[in-house]
């Protein structure tokens, strides 16, 4: 098979975890997104948004891509920019790891570290505002705008969700994904609720994030969480939400490396812990599909660094039984996430979301399949 690097995006495997997952319970299947060429699930949304922008003339040869990203989406855009010859500017924050900064720069992206916190103690709003400002100032630039652009969830509706259904001809009982922009959970839940409505849809967030309501506080899990409910996620399609504590996410990711030979980042550790919990309540033959959004290499200096773990006050190792017990003790944060939604349509104005995003969203919302049963609130 001879292809370009960008043609290797998608078609990731579903993998089993036989050492942690017992034969007398449901079967956990990990959708292993590390195999995308940029190393994470974000390659899918990034290539979809860039292709759509090119098709509509929003991104022209020699153009500049400007995005706010704590790591993975920026890395995907940087890789695509390198392959296609675009200038890429990524706005990160102090939580972005050195490994991610090195990858961004390795792909040739220009990196701006935003250090001003927003009103929730996070950096999302300040990063997005500055990205929008730069996009207004830099000629021939394009803002993919993963947080507010509905093409983000559409990308997963069209690729990831279909792949999952195709690889599970016998169906699945539950589907689990972590949430930040809501792209993956939003797109896949919409698809599953349309074509396999009995699948239980479970969202995973960090303790300290307010996607499913609750108060905002600082947390260490990278790539997960937001101070509000993202427009890409329709809460009506989510049956249940868990919030996972930092140490549990990091320890589970470590345990899967050590006891399954599977590298994953902390957000995937959080999801995999919930997947084990759900499997414990199911019967053999029932499947639980769990997104593993990235691999572990980009967390070498944090997740896989004993000293860093100790500095956070985290344990450094847990055996399979400890992880299984931790899973058994998990309680859902909400069994009716739609009651806890925290949509913030006012942010469209206050963060000065670009007109190109708003136009794109009207187009997406007009697509018949997209609106089936949708209750997303967007101006
Ligand atoms: C490692 C990781 N996990 C989960 C997510 C959440 O995905 P989404 O933004 O599609 O909700 C992200 C997003 O940045 C991520 O980088």
PDB file of N, CA and C and ligand atoms in Angstrom, residues 42 72 178-184 223 267 293-294 299, ligand 1:
ATOM      1  N   UNK A  42      -7.375  13.411  17.258  1.00  0.00           N
ATOM      2  CA  UNK A  42      -7.583  14.760  16.725  1.00  0.00           C
ATOM      3  C   UNK A  42      -7.230  14.880  15.248  1.00  0.00           C
ATOM      4  N   UNK A  72      -3.088  18.050  21.385  1.00  0.00           N
ATOM      5  CA  UNK A  72      -3.323  17.091  20.310  1.00  0.00           C
ATOM      6  C   UNK A  72      -3.875  17.696  19.022  1.00  0.00           C
ATOM      7  N   UNK A 178     -14.176  10.471  26.464  1.00  0.00           N
ATOM      8  CA  UNK A 178     -13.859  11.665  27.249  1.00  0.00           C
ATOM      9  C   UNK A 178     -14.334  12.899  26.488  1.00  0.00           C
ATOM     10  N   UNK A 179     -14.503  13.993  27.206  1.00  0.00           N
ATOM     11  CA  UNK A 179     -15.030  15.204  26.568  1.00  0.00           C
ATOM     12  C   UNK A 179     -14.169  16.428  26.857  1.00  0.00           C
ATOM     13  N   UNK A 180     -13.926  17.176  25.804  1.00  0.00           N
ATOM     14  CA  UNK A 180     -13.410  18.533  25.959  1.00  0.00           C
ATOM     15  C   UNK A 180     -14.205  19.439  25.008  1.00  0.00           C
ATOM     16  N   UNK A 181     -13.850  19.418  23.715  1.00  0.00           N
ATOM     17  CA  UNK A 181     -14.661  20.188  22.761  1.00  0.00           C
ATOM     18  C   UNK A 181     -15.981  19.487  22.463  1.00  0.00           C
ATOM     19  N   UNK A 182     -16.098  18.233  22.857  1.00  0.00           N
ATOM     20  CA  UNK A 182     -17.314  17.467  22.601  1.00  0.00           C
ATOM     21  C   UNK A 182     -17.351  16.887  21.196  1.00  0.00           C
ATOM     22  N   UNK A 183     -16.274  17.052  20.426  1.00  0.00           N
ATOM     23  CA  UNK A 183     -16.257  16.556  19.050  1.00  0.00           C
ATOM     24  C   UNK A 183     -16.507  15.058  18.978  1.00  0.00           C
ATOM     25  N   UNK A 184     -15.696  14.301  19.697  1.00  0.00           N
ATOM     26  CA  UNK A 184     -15.833  12.839  19.567  1.00  0.00           C
ATOM     27  C   UNK A 184     -17.134  12.331  20.192  1.00  0.00           C
ATOM     28  N   UNK A 223      -6.137  17.492  28.046  1.00  0.00           N
ATOM     29  CA  UNK A 223      -6.986  17.193  26.883  1.00  0.00           C
ATOM     30  C   UNK A 223      -8.457  17.015  27.193  1.00  0.00           C
ATOM     31  N   UNK A 267      -6.329  10.977  29.829  1.00  0.00           N
ATOM     32  CA  UNK A 267      -7.772  11.074  29.537  1.00  0.00           C
ATOM     33  C   UNK A 267      -8.312   9.689  29.190  1.00  0.00           C
ATOM     34  N   UNK A 293      -7.937   8.079  23.240  1.00  0.00           N
ATOM     35  CA  UNK A 293      -7.724   9.196  22.317  1.00  0.00           C
ATOM     36  C   UNK A 293      -6.285   9.380  21.859  1.00  0.00           C
ATOM     37  N   UNK A 294      -5.341   8.948  22.681  1.00  0.00           N
ATOM     38  CA  UNK A 294      -3.934   9.072  22.257  1.00  0.00           C
ATOM     39  C   UNK A 294      -3.071   8.043  22.980  1.00  0.00           C
ATOM     40  N   UNK A 299       3.411  11.771  27.046  1.00  0.00           N
ATOM     41  CA  UNK A 299       3.346  12.051  28.492  1.00  0.00           C
ATOM     42  C   UNK A 299       4.531  11.426  29.240  1.00  0.00           C
TER      43      UNK A 299
HETATM   44  C1  LIG B   1      -6.088  13.205  24.897  1.00  0.00           C
HETATM   45  C2  LIG B   1      -7.462  13.736  24.658  1.00  0.00           C
HETATM   46  N1  LIG B   1      -8.511  13.053  25.128  1.00  0.00           N
HETATM   47  C3  LIG B   1      -9.771  13.498  24.959  1.00  0.00           C
HETATM   48  C4  LIG B   1     -10.036  14.678  24.299  1.00  0.00           C
HETATM   49  C5  LIG B   1     -11.454  15.150  24.157  1.00  0.00           C
HETATM   50  O1  LIG B   1     -11.889  15.108  22.824  1.00  0.00           O
HETATM   51  P1  LIG B   1     -12.931  16.156  22.261  1.00  0.00           P
HETATM   52  O2  LIG B   1     -12.252  17.487  22.188  1.00  0.00           O
HETATM   53  O3  LIG B   1     -13.314  15.635  20.908  1.00  0.00           O
HETATM   54  O4  LIG B   1     -14.099  16.210  23.214  1.00  0.00           O
HETATM   55  C6  LIG B   1      -8.965  15.409  23.796  1.00  0.00           C
HETATM   56  C7  LIG B   1      -9.179  16.704  23.154  1.00  0.00           C
HETATM   57  O5  LIG B   1      -8.293  17.531  23.063  1.00  0.00           O
HETATM   58  C8  LIG B   1      -7.655  14.923  23.968  1.00  0.00           C
HETATM   59  O6  LIG B   1      -6.583  15.584  23.479  1.00  0.00           O
END
